[in-house]
Amino acid sequence: MAYDDLRSLLRALERDGDLKRIRAEVDPYLEVGEIVDRVNKAGGPALLFENVKGSDMPLAMNVYGTDRRLLKALGLKAYTDISEKIGGLLKPELPQGFVGVREAFGKLGTMTHVPPKKVKPGSAPVQEVVLTGDDVDLDRLPALFTWPEDGGSFFNLGLTHTKHPETGVRNLGLYRLQRHDKRTIGMHWQIHKDSANHYQVAARRGERLPVAIAFGCPPAVTYASTAPLPGDIDEYLFAGFVQGKRIEMVDCRTVPLQVPANAEVVIEGWLEPGEMLPEGPFGDHTGFYTPQEPFPALTIDCVTMRKRPLLQSIVVGRPPTEDGPLGRATERFFLPLLKIIVPDIVDYHLPESGGFHNCAIVSIDKKYPKHAQKVMHAIWGAHMMSLTKLIVVVDADCDVHNLHEVSWRALGNTDYSRDLTVVEGPVDHLDHSSYQQFWGGKAGIDATRKLPEEGYTRDGGWPEMVESDPETADRVTKRWREYGL
């Protein structure tokens, strides 16, 4: 099973020699970010900064910076552990498309160990200390000024809780949070995000929106906040499924929301309709700065925390960064669900260098002319996969995770006058390459073998790939030691 809270995971990592305590004073202005980025790119350990300048809270960083640590945090041996469990929910056969996805998640609700469990106020560790009024001071929390051109200090791993003002359906999301002053946070939720929709609905009704932001949450909850779930699927239901037992929740003190009882720190407040402040720039996971834009400004009325709390954050920027393992987990976990929507898919890969949404490499068992193009358009219609800018389709015998083999197929199997599909559609809010915000050009590359029915009528048809003679290869394998190689 996954760890119930952050601090128990950190203790386990320390026992494994996979956590380093840093007792020297460190500056959250640029210094922490530089340290963490170097350690992450070197595949180094989780870090616990015990003496952060200007704050009395320790700061946990790079906790999920390797696949090994994220798997340990979630209680898994491999990411396929969850994809196989999800695959089990899909039997007997479910309808295709989003109906099938919802029916699969509907089965989660029948599992008694999965739905979240409410605990009594006062018994939750995260409410051991309650601060209101003039005692609220966000400067106590170590926010990071990570890159030289950032517009301020940010909290990068606060899990934001909202609920739809009309339906009451809650949403858990991970968005960057700029600290404007000791009681004000900038909410950078992008145009395609559910929380942005909640705010727009509340503003249209002339109502303020309650918000709670939790830091240092149980690992399964942190992962669930990043998962691309349909808007009506509860992230806490999914977190319980991943964790293997129910997530304990507690009512907030000043807003009508629930948060993880075992979080380290929670901040609570209200968003007033139309109350905006400039947010950014910010060195984001794209590896480029995103520009300053107006975003809602949250006024904090209450802070709850453990008696000796610690904060958790991450550093994003030019990949690889700590969000890499989180993206790989999503890629593997959601393969069975993507296959419901696009059953033609054999496997897929979302390269970290593409930010997990700029490129999708997809393998198919090609059966008919223009099969690859059919799959491209199906992916562009599949929930958040609609933001994919480049789709490369290869045959089923290609390992989509071997970028050398994929590039060999894509570069050698393509006649760009026929095999390149160019369309326009929505792109990620953070995409800087589109000539206008929110939409731009996309491309699909058909790198599959071409059929005569597709116009490939050269003598002899599509050529065979060069392969070793099986008998010779087997003989060489058996004699390998004799060669002294």
Short mmCIF file of C-alpha atoms in Angstrom, two decimals:
data_model
loop_
_atom_site.label_atom_id
_atom_site.label_comp_id
_atom_site.label_asym_id
_atom_site.label_seq_id
_atom_site.Cartn_x
_atom_site.Cartn_y
_atom_site.Cartn_z
CA MET A 1 0.00 0.00 0.00
CA ALA A 2 0.98 3.64 -0.45
CA TYR A 3 2.20 5.74 2.46
CA ASP A 4 -0.53 7.47 4.48
CA ASP A 5 1.33 10.75 4.78
CA LEU A 6 4.41 12.57 3.59
CA ARG A 7 6.46 12.29 6.77
CA SER A 8 6.20 8.49 6.96
CA LEU A 9 7.46 8.34 3.36
CA LEU A 10 10.39 10.62 4.21
CA ARG A 11 11.34 8.39 7.15
CA ALA A 12 11.30 5.36 4.87
CA LEU A 13 13.41 7.13 2.26
CA GLU A 14 15.93 8.11 4.93
CA ARG A 15 16.19 4.50 6.09
CA ASP A 16 16.89 3.54 2.48
CA GLY A 17 19.61 6.17 2.17
CA ASP A 18 17.48 7.95 -0.42
CA LEU A 19 16.97 11.21 1.49
CA LYS A 20 19.56 13.82 2.37
CA ARG A 21 19.07 16.29 5.24
CA ILE A 22 20.62 19.70 4.57
CA ARG A 23 21.23 21.57 7.81
CA ALA A 24 23.10 24.55 6.35
CA GLU A 25 20.98 27.68 5.87
CA VAL A 26 19.67 27.94 2.30
CA ASP A 27 18.00 30.87 0.56
CA PRO A 28 14.64 30.22 -1.12
CA TYR A 29 15.61 33.02 -3.54
CA LEU A 30 17.30 31.10 -6.41
CA GLU A 31 19.61 28.99 -4.20
CA VAL A 32 17.16 26.19 -3.31
CA GLY A 33 16.06 25.95 -6.94
CA GLU A 34 19.64 25.67 -8.19
CA ILE A 35 20.45 22.94 -5.67
CA VAL A 36 17.33 20.92 -6.41
CA ASP A 37 17.67 21.19 -10.19
CA ARG A 38 21.25 19.88 -10.08
CA VAL A 39 20.38 17.02 -7.74
CA ASN A 40 17.32 16.02 -9.76
CA LYS A 41 19.14 15.98 -13.10
CA ALA A 42 21.88 13.84 -11.52
CA GLY A 43 19.29 11.30 -10.29
CA GLY A 44 20.06 12.22 -6.70
CA PRO A 45 18.10 11.72 -3.46
CA ALA A 46 15.11 13.45 -1.93
CA LEU A 47 16.15 16.56 -0.01
CA LEU A 48 14.98 17.93 3.34
CA PHE A 49 16.12 21.51 3.88
CA GLU A 50 15.97 22.02 7.63
CA ASN A 51 17.09 25.66 7.75
CA VAL A 52 15.32 27.75 5.11
CA LYS A 53 16.06 31.45 5.35
CA GLY A 54 13.04 33.44 6.52
CA SER A 55 10.97 30.41 7.57
CA ASP A 56 10.82 28.02 10.50
CA MET A 57 9.41 25.18 8.36
CA PRO A 58 11.58 22.44 6.86
CA LEU A 59 11.18 22.10 3.10
CA ALA A 60 10.94 18.69 1.38
CA MET A 61 12.08 18.66 -2.24
CA ASN A 62 12.75 16.17 -5.04
CA VAL A 63 10.61 13.61 -3.17
CA TYR A 64 9.19 12.15 -6.40
CA GLY A 65 12.26 12.91 -8.50
CA THR A 66 12.93 9.30 -9.55
CA ASP A 67 10.65 6.50 -10.69
CA ARG A 68 11.97 4.41 -7.81
CA ARG A 69 10.80 6.92 -5.19
CA LEU A 70 7.41 7.55 -6.76
CA LEU A 71 6.74 3.81 -7.02
CA LYS A 72 7.75 3.39 -3.38
CA ALA A 73 5.50 6.28 -2.34
CA LEU A 74 2.53 4.70 -4.10
CA GLY A 75 3.31 1.20 -2.81
CA LEU A 76 3.95 -0.20 -6.29
CA LYS A 77 6.57 -2.45 -7.83
CA ALA A 78 5.90 -1.09 -11.33
CA TYR A 79 3.54 1.42 -12.93
CA THR A 80 1.84 -1.51 -14.63
CA ASP A 81 0.50 -2.57 -11.21
CA ILE A 82 -2.12 0.19 -11.49
CA SER A 83 -2.73 -0.18 -15.22
CA GLU A 84 -3.44 -3.88 -14.66
CA LYS A 85 -5.88 -3.02 -11.85
CA ILE A 86 -7.59 -0.52 -14.12
CA GLY A 87 -7.64 -3.13 -16.86
CA GLY A 88 -9.47 -5.42 -14.44
CA LEU A 89 -12.21 -2.82 -14.10
CA LEU A 90 -12.81 -2.98 -17.84
CA LYS A 91 -13.98 -6.60 -17.85
CA PRO A 92 -16.41 -7.77 -18.99
CA GLU A 93 -16.15 -5.55 -22.04
CA LEU A 94 -17.40 -2.00 -21.52
CA PRO A 95 -18.75 0.33 -24.18
CA GLN A 96 -16.14 2.29 -26.09
CA GLY A 97 -15.59 6.01 -25.69
CA PHE A 98 -16.07 8.19 -22.61
CA VAL A 99 -19.12 6.16 -21.54
CA GLY A 100 -16.79 3.21 -21.06
CA VAL A 101 -14.36 5.32 -19.03
CA ARG A 102 -17.14 6.49 -16.71
CA GLU A 103 -18.52 2.98 -16.31
CA ALA A 104 -15.05 1.77 -15.37
CA PHE A 105 -14.67 4.43 -12.69
CA GLY A 106 -18.23 3.79 -11.60
CA LYS A 107 -17.05 0.37 -10.48
CA LEU A 108 -14.66 2.08 -8.06
CA GLY A 109 -17.59 3.33 -6.01
CA THR A 110 -18.65 -0.24 -5.26
CA MET A 111 -15.31 -1.00 -3.55
CA THR A 112 -15.64 -0.34 0.16
CA HIS A 113 -11.91 0.33 0.58
CA VAL A 114 -11.82 3.10 -2.04
CA PRO A 115 -14.21 6.04 -1.28
CA PRO A 116 -12.77 8.73 1.03
CA LYS A 117 -13.57 8.53 4.75
CA LYS A 118 -14.48 11.58 6.83
CA VAL A 119 -12.87 12.03 10.25
CA LYS A 120 -14.09 14.29 13.04
CA PRO A 121 -12.81 17.89 13.18
CA GLY A 122 -10.22 18.17 15.92
CA SER A 123 -8.89 14.66 15.32
CA ALA A 124 -7.07 15.47 12.09
CA PRO A 125 -3.31 16.02 12.35
CA VAL A 126 -3.51 18.92 9.88
CA GLN A 127 -5.71 20.85 12.32
CA GLU A 128 -3.49 20.59 15.39
CA VAL A 129 -2.72 24.31 14.94
CA VAL A 130 -5.32 26.79 13.65
CA LEU A 131 -4.39 30.36 12.70
CA THR A 132 -6.93 33.05 11.80
CA GLY A 133 -7.08 36.83 11.49
CA ASP A 134 -3.80 38.66 12.05
CA ASP A 135 -2.04 35.36 12.81
CA VAL A 136 -2.28 34.38 9.13
CA ASP A 137 1.13 35.02 7.57
CA LEU A 138 2.07 33.23 4.36
CA ASP A 139 5.62 34.53 4.71
CA ARG A 140 6.11 31.74 7.28
CA LEU A 141 5.77 29.25 4.45
CA PRO A 142 8.94 28.82 2.35
CA ALA A 143 7.85 29.85 -1.16
CA LEU A 144 10.48 29.55 -3.89
CA PHE A 145 11.86 32.17 -6.23
CA THR A 146 13.30 29.57 -8.61
CA TRP A 147 14.45 31.24 -11.84
CA PRO A 148 16.00 34.72 -12.34
CA GLU A 149 13.10 36.18 -14.36
CA ASP A 150 10.28 34.78 -12.20
CA GLY A 151 7.72 37.38 -11.18
CA GLY A 152 7.85 36.47 -7.50
CA SER A 153 7.89 33.57 -5.05
CA PHE A 154 5.72 30.54 -5.75
CA PHE A 155 4.33 27.45 -4.04
CA ASN A 156 4.58 24.69 -6.63
CA LEU A 157 2.98 21.70 -4.92
CA GLY A 158 -0.14 23.01 -3.25
CA LEU A 159 -3.19 20.88 -4.04
CA THR A 160 -6.13 23.16 -4.82
CA HIS A 161 -9.66 22.14 -3.77
CA THR A 162 -12.80 23.72 -5.22
CA LYS A 163 -16.33 22.57 -5.98
CA HIS A 164 -18.80 23.41 -8.74
CA PRO A 165 -21.19 26.09 -7.39
CA GLU A 166 -24.23 24.40 -8.96
CA THR A 167 -23.55 20.65 -8.91
CA GLY A 168 -21.35 20.50 -5.80
CA VAL A 169 -18.89 18.21 -7.62
CA ARG A 170 -15.44 18.81 -6.16
CA ASN A 171 -12.18 19.15 -8.04
CA LEU A 172 -8.63 18.57 -6.92
CA GLY A 173 -5.97 20.18 -9.08
CA LEU A 174 -2.29 21.05 -9.05
CA TYR A 175 -1.59 24.64 -10.07
CA ARG A 176 1.25 26.98 -9.34
CA LEU A 177 0.51 29.58 -6.65
CA GLN A 178 2.19 32.98 -6.51
CA ARG A 179 2.51 34.53 -3.07
CA HIS A 180 1.49 38.16 -3.53
CA ASP A 181 1.62 39.11 0.16
CA LYS A 182 1.14 37.50 3.57
CA ARG A 183 -2.60 36.90 2.94
CA THR A 184 -2.96 36.74 -0.85
CA ILE A 185 -2.26 33.94 -3.34
CA GLY A 186 -2.46 34.10 -7.15
CA MET A 187 -4.42 31.18 -8.64
CA HIS A 188 -2.85 30.17 -11.95
CA TRP A 189 -5.52 27.82 -13.26
CA GLN A 190 -5.48 27.48 -16.99
CA ILE A 191 -8.38 27.83 -19.40
CA HIS A 192 -8.95 24.07 -19.76
CA LYS A 193 -8.94 23.32 -16.00
CA ASP A 194 -12.02 22.38 -13.97
CA SER A 195 -11.28 24.86 -11.18
CA ALA A 196 -11.20 27.68 -13.73
CA ASN A 197 -14.69 26.61 -14.78
CA HIS A 198 -15.84 26.59 -11.14
CA TYR A 199 -14.62 30.17 -10.72
CA GLN A 200 -16.31 31.32 -13.93
CA VAL A 201 -19.63 29.79 -12.85
CA ALA A 202 -19.39 31.41 -9.41
CA ALA A 203 -18.52 34.79 -10.92
CA ARG A 204 -21.46 34.54 -13.33
CA ARG A 205 -23.74 33.90 -10.36
CA GLY A 206 -22.22 36.83 -8.46
CA GLU A 207 -20.90 34.50 -5.78
CA ARG A 208 -17.51 34.08 -4.21
CA LEU A 209 -15.81 30.70 -4.51
CA PRO A 210 -14.40 28.80 -1.51
CA VAL A 211 -10.87 27.42 -1.99
CA ALA A 212 -8.65 25.22 0.16
CA ILE A 213 -5.02 24.47 -0.68
CA ALA A 214 -3.26 21.54 0.98
CA PHE A 215 0.52 21.05 1.20
CA GLY A 216 2.43 17.89 2.07
CA CYS A 217 -0.40 15.51 1.20
CA PRO A 218 -0.40 11.70 1.13
CA PRO A 219 1.47 10.60 -2.02
CA ALA A 220 -1.57 9.01 -3.69
CA VAL A 221 -3.49 12.28 -3.27
CA THR A 222 -0.62 14.30 -4.73
CA TYR A 223 -0.50 11.99 -7.73
CA ALA A 224 -4.29 12.08 -8.19
CA SER A 225 -4.19 15.88 -8.37
CA THR A 226 -2.13 15.55 -11.57
CA ALA A 227 -4.21 12.79 -13.18
CA PRO A 228 -6.21 13.78 -16.31
CA LEU A 229 -9.56 12.53 -15.02
CA PRO A 230 -12.93 13.51 -16.54
CA GLY A 231 -14.50 16.40 -14.64
CA ASP A 232 -17.16 14.29 -12.92
CA ILE A 233 -14.73 11.67 -11.60
CA ASP A 234 -13.66 12.29 -7.98
CA GLU A 235 -9.88 12.51 -7.61
CA TYR A 236 -10.19 11.20 -4.03
CA LEU A 237 -11.96 8.10 -5.28
CA PHE A 238 -9.07 7.53 -7.67
CA ALA A 239 -6.49 8.27 -4.94
CA GLY A 240 -8.09 5.59 -2.75
CA PHE A 241 -7.92 3.17 -5.66
CA VAL A 242 -4.21 3.92 -6.15
CA GLN A 243 -3.43 3.87 -2.42
CA GLY A 244 -5.32 0.66 -1.80
CA LYS A 245 -7.40 2.09 1.05
CA ARG A 246 -9.64 5.04 1.82
CA ILE A 247 -8.23 8.56 2.08
CA GLU A 248 -9.08 10.24 5.39
CA MET A 249 -10.70 13.67 4.92
CA VAL A 250 -11.68 16.44 7.32
CA ASP A 251 -13.97 19.44 7.02
CA CYS A 252 -12.13 22.74 6.65
CA ARG A 253 -12.50 25.27 9.45
CA THR A 254 -13.74 28.29 7.47
CA VAL A 255 -14.80 27.06 4.00
CA PRO A 256 -17.29 24.31 2.97
CA LEU A 257 -14.66 21.95 1.60
CA GLN A 258 -12.80 18.85 2.74
CA VAL A 259 -9.04 18.27 2.71
CA PRO A 260 -6.71 15.36 3.56
CA ALA A 261 -6.63 14.87 7.31
CA ASN A 262 -2.96 13.84 7.10
CA ALA A 263 -1.72 16.84 5.13
CA GLU A 264 0.97 19.07 6.65
CA VAL A 265 -0.49 22.55 6.01
CA VAL A 266 -3.82 23.82 4.63
CA ILE A 267 -4.71 27.39 3.67
CA GLU A 268 -8.37 28.38 3.34
CA GLY A 269 -9.97 31.38 1.70
CA TRP A 270 -12.48 32.86 -0.72
CA LEU A 271 -12.22 34.18 -4.26
CA GLU A 272 -14.27 37.29 -4.91
CA PRO A 273 -15.81 37.61 -8.42
CA GLY A 274 -13.55 39.59 -10.73
CA GLU A 275 -10.78 40.12 -8.18
CA MET A 276 -7.62 39.63 -10.25
CA LEU A 277 -3.92 40.43 -9.94
CA PRO A 278 -1.00 40.13 -12.38
CA GLU A 279 0.59 36.68 -12.02
CA GLY A 280 3.98 35.56 -13.38
CA PRO A 281 6.26 35.45 -15.28
CA PHE A 282 7.24 31.93 -14.24
CA GLY A 283 9.85 29.44 -15.45
CA ASP A 284 7.46 26.58 -16.14
CA HIS A 285 7.73 22.89 -17.00
CA THR A 286 7.98 23.79 -20.68
CA GLY A 287 11.49 25.06 -19.96
CA PHE A 288 10.48 28.59 -20.95
CA TYR A 289 9.04 31.50 -19.02
CA THR A 290 5.27 31.93 -19.26
CA PRO A 291 4.25 35.60 -19.46
CA GLN A 292 2.51 37.71 -16.87
CA GLU A 293 -1.29 37.48 -17.05
CA PRO A 294 -4.17 38.45 -14.75
CA PHE A 295 -5.41 35.57 -12.59
CA PRO A 296 -7.80 35.36 -9.62
CA ALA A 297 -6.37 36.51 -6.28
CA LEU A 298 -7.30 34.40 -3.25
CA THR A 299 -7.59 36.04 0.17
CA ILE A 300 -6.50 33.66 2.94
CA ASP A 301 -8.61 33.70 6.12
CA CYS A 302 -7.29 30.60 7.89
CA VAL A 303 -4.20 28.40 8.03
CA THR A 304 -4.23 24.99 9.69
CA MET A 305 -1.20 22.79 10.21
CA ARG A 306 0.47 20.10 12.22
CA LYS A 307 2.36 21.12 15.36
CA ARG A 308 5.73 20.79 13.64
CA PRO A 309 4.80 21.11 9.99
CA LEU A 310 6.97 20.76 6.94
CA LEU A 311 6.27 22.01 3.45
CA GLN A 312 6.71 20.16 0.17
CA SER A 313 7.45 21.76 -3.17
CA ILE A 314 8.98 20.93 -6.54
CA VAL A 315 11.20 22.66 -9.08
CA VAL A 316 10.07 22.73 -12.69
CA GLY A 317 11.93 24.08 -15.71
CA ARG A 318 13.88 22.53 -18.55
CA PRO A 319 13.29 18.76 -18.44
CA PRO A 320 14.13 16.43 -16.87
CA THR A 321 12.57 17.67 -13.63
CA GLU A 322 10.64 16.14 -10.73
CA ASP A 323 7.35 16.08 -12.62
CA GLY A 324 8.86 13.51 -15.03
CA PRO A 325 7.97 10.44 -12.92
CA LEU A 326 4.46 11.84 -12.33
CA GLY A 327 3.98 12.13 -16.10
CA ARG A 328 5.30 8.63 -16.71
CA ALA A 329 2.91 7.26 -14.10
CA THR A 330 -0.01 8.88 -15.90
CA GLU A 331 1.17 7.53 -19.25
CA ARG A 332 1.20 3.96 -17.93
CA PHE A 333 -1.83 4.15 -15.62
CA PHE A 334 -4.14 5.48 -18.29
CA LEU A 335 -3.21 3.24 -21.21
CA PRO A 336 -6.19 0.89 -20.60
CA LEU A 337 -8.58 3.87 -20.45
CA LEU A 338 -7.13 5.43 -23.61
CA LYS A 339 -7.66 2.09 -25.32
CA ILE A 340 -11.37 2.30 -24.45
CA ILE A 341 -11.60 5.63 -26.28
CA VAL A 342 -9.23 4.62 -29.11
CA PRO A 343 -9.24 0.80 -29.22
CA ASP A 344 -6.84 0.77 -32.20
CA ILE A 345 -3.92 1.69 -29.91
CA VAL A 346 -1.42 -1.03 -29.01
CA ASP A 347 0.86 1.19 -26.93
CA TYR A 348 1.78 4.85 -26.61
CA HIS A 349 4.52 7.05 -25.22
CA LEU A 350 4.47 10.68 -24.13
CA PRO A 351 8.10 11.88 -24.12
CA GLU A 352 9.12 13.96 -21.12
CA SER A 353 11.07 16.24 -23.45
CA GLY A 354 7.71 17.19 -24.96
CA GLY A 355 6.21 18.07 -21.61
CA PHE A 356 3.95 14.98 -21.87
CA HIS A 357 1.49 16.87 -24.09
CA ASN A 358 3.49 18.19 -27.03
CA CYS A 359 4.07 14.76 -28.58
CA ALA A 360 2.41 11.34 -28.53
CA ILE A 361 4.01 8.30 -30.14
CA VAL A 362 1.37 5.67 -30.87
CA SER A 363 1.66 2.13 -32.20
CA ILE A 364 -1.20 0.39 -34.02
CA ASP A 365 -1.86 -2.95 -35.67
CA LYS A 366 -2.56 -1.42 -39.06
CA LYS A 367 -5.49 -3.05 -40.83
CA TYR A 368 -6.72 -0.75 -43.59
CA PRO A 369 -5.82 2.34 -45.64
CA LYS A 370 -5.48 5.59 -43.67
CA HIS A 371 -5.79 3.71 -40.38
CA ALA A 372 -3.03 5.93 -38.95
CA GLN A 373 -4.93 9.10 -39.82
CA LYS A 374 -8.08 7.74 -38.19
CA VAL A 375 -6.13 7.20 -34.97
CA MET A 376 -4.63 10.70 -35.09
CA HIS A 377 -8.04 12.33 -35.22
CA ALA A 378 -9.41 10.02 -32.52
CA ILE A 379 -6.59 11.08 -30.18
CA TRP A 380 -7.23 14.76 -30.91
CA GLY A 381 -10.81 14.12 -29.75
CA ALA A 382 -9.90 12.27 -26.55
CA HIS A 383 -10.29 14.53 -23.49
CA MET A 384 -6.98 16.25 -22.60
CA MET A 385 -5.16 14.37 -25.37
CA SER A 386 -6.77 17.04 -27.56
CA LEU A 387 -3.84 19.31 -26.63
CA THR A 388 -1.27 17.01 -28.30
CA LYS A 389 0.66 18.95 -30.93
CA LEU A 390 2.49 16.10 -32.68
CA ILE A 391 1.28 12.51 -33.12
CA VAL A 392 3.66 9.95 -34.58
CA VAL A 393 1.96 6.68 -35.58
CA VAL A 394 4.11 3.57 -35.99
CA ASP A 395 3.43 -0.11 -36.56
CA ALA A 396 2.84 -2.50 -33.67
CA ASP A 397 6.31 -4.04 -33.95
CA CYS A 398 7.94 -0.70 -33.03
CA ASP A 399 8.89 -0.07 -29.40
CA VAL A 400 7.33 3.35 -28.78
CA HIS A 401 9.61 3.91 -25.77
CA ASN A 402 12.77 3.49 -27.86
CA LEU A 403 13.14 6.97 -29.31
CA HIS A 404 15.99 5.85 -31.58
CA GLU A 405 13.77 3.25 -33.24
CA VAL A 406 10.83 5.65 -33.41
CA SER A 407 12.93 8.32 -35.11
CA TRP A 408 14.31 5.71 -37.54
CA ARG A 409 10.76 4.81 -38.55
CA ALA A 410 9.51 8.40 -38.64
CA LEU A 411 12.46 9.67 -40.66
CA GLY A 412 12.62 6.73 -43.07
CA ASN A 413 8.99 5.69 -43.57
CA THR A 414 7.51 9.06 -44.43
CA ASP A 415 6.71 10.79 -47.71
CA TYR A 416 5.78 14.19 -46.35
CA SER A 417 3.65 15.11 -49.34
CA ARG A 418 1.30 12.25 -48.43
CA ASP A 419 2.02 11.12 -44.88
CA LEU A 420 1.95 14.43 -43.03
CA THR A 421 -1.39 15.62 -41.62
CA VAL A 422 -1.62 19.26 -40.52
CA VAL A 423 -4.62 20.58 -38.59
CA GLU A 424 -5.52 23.38 -36.19
CA GLY A 425 -6.96 22.95 -32.72
CA PRO A 426 -6.62 23.72 -29.00
CA VAL A 427 -3.17 23.77 -27.43
CA ASP A 428 -2.02 24.02 -23.83
CA HIS A 429 -2.49 27.36 -22.07
CA LEU A 430 1.28 27.46 -21.49
CA ASP A 431 2.24 26.80 -25.12
CA HIS A 432 4.48 29.65 -26.26
CA SER A 433 4.96 28.53 -29.88
CA SER A 434 1.41 29.10 -31.12
CA TYR A 435 1.02 32.47 -32.83
CA GLN A 436 -2.02 33.22 -30.69
CA GLN A 437 -2.95 31.88 -27.26
CA PHE A 438 -4.96 28.68 -26.70
CA TRP A 439 -5.01 27.31 -30.29
CA GLY A 440 -2.53 26.55 -33.02
CA GLY A 441 -1.23 24.14 -35.62
CA LYS A 442 -0.77 20.43 -35.02
CA ALA A 443 0.74 17.64 -37.09
CA GLY A 444 0.43 13.90 -37.44
CA ILE A 445 3.12 11.73 -39.01
CA ASP A 446 2.13 8.40 -40.53
CA ALA A 447 5.30 6.35 -40.07
CA THR A 448 3.58 3.00 -40.65
CA ARG A 449 4.18 0.69 -43.61
CA LYS A 450 2.15 1.89 -46.59
CA LEU A 451 -0.47 -0.21 -48.36
CA PRO A 452 -1.16 -0.40 -52.10
CA GLU A 453 -4.65 0.96 -51.38
CA GLU A 454 -2.99 4.10 -50.00
CA GLY A 455 -1.30 4.71 -53.34
CA TYR A 456 1.98 2.92 -52.64
CA THR A 457 2.17 1.01 -55.93
CA ARG A 458 5.92 0.66 -56.45
CA ASP A 459 7.11 -2.70 -57.75
CA GLY A 460 7.43 -5.26 -54.98
CA GLY A 461 5.36 -3.26 -52.52
CA TRP A 462 6.60 -1.97 -49.18
CA PRO A 463 10.08 -3.39 -48.48
CA GLU A 464 10.90 -5.76 -45.65
CA MET A 465 13.05 -4.52 -42.76
CA VAL A 466 16.57 -5.87 -42.41
CA GLU A 467 16.62 -8.64 -39.79
CA SER A 468 19.20 -11.18 -38.66
CA ASP A 469 18.94 -14.80 -39.75
CA PRO A 470 17.26 -16.46 -36.73
CA GLU A 471 19.36 -19.66 -36.80
CA THR A 472 22.61 -17.72 -37.09
CA ALA A 473 21.60 -15.31 -34.37
CA ASP A 474 20.79 -18.20 -32.03
CA ARG A 475 24.11 -19.91 -32.79
CA VAL A 476 26.07 -16.70 -32.18
CA THR A 477 24.28 -16.17 -28.89
CA LYS A 478 25.23 -19.67 -27.71
CA ARG A 479 28.89 -19.23 -28.73
CA TRP A 480 29.27 -15.63 -27.52
CA ARG A 481 31.76 -16.45 -24.78
CA GLU A 482 33.96 -18.30 -27.26
CA TYR A 483 34.56 -15.09 -29.15
CA GLY A 484 36.09 -13.41 -26.11
CA LEU A 485 33.89 -10.36 -26.60
#
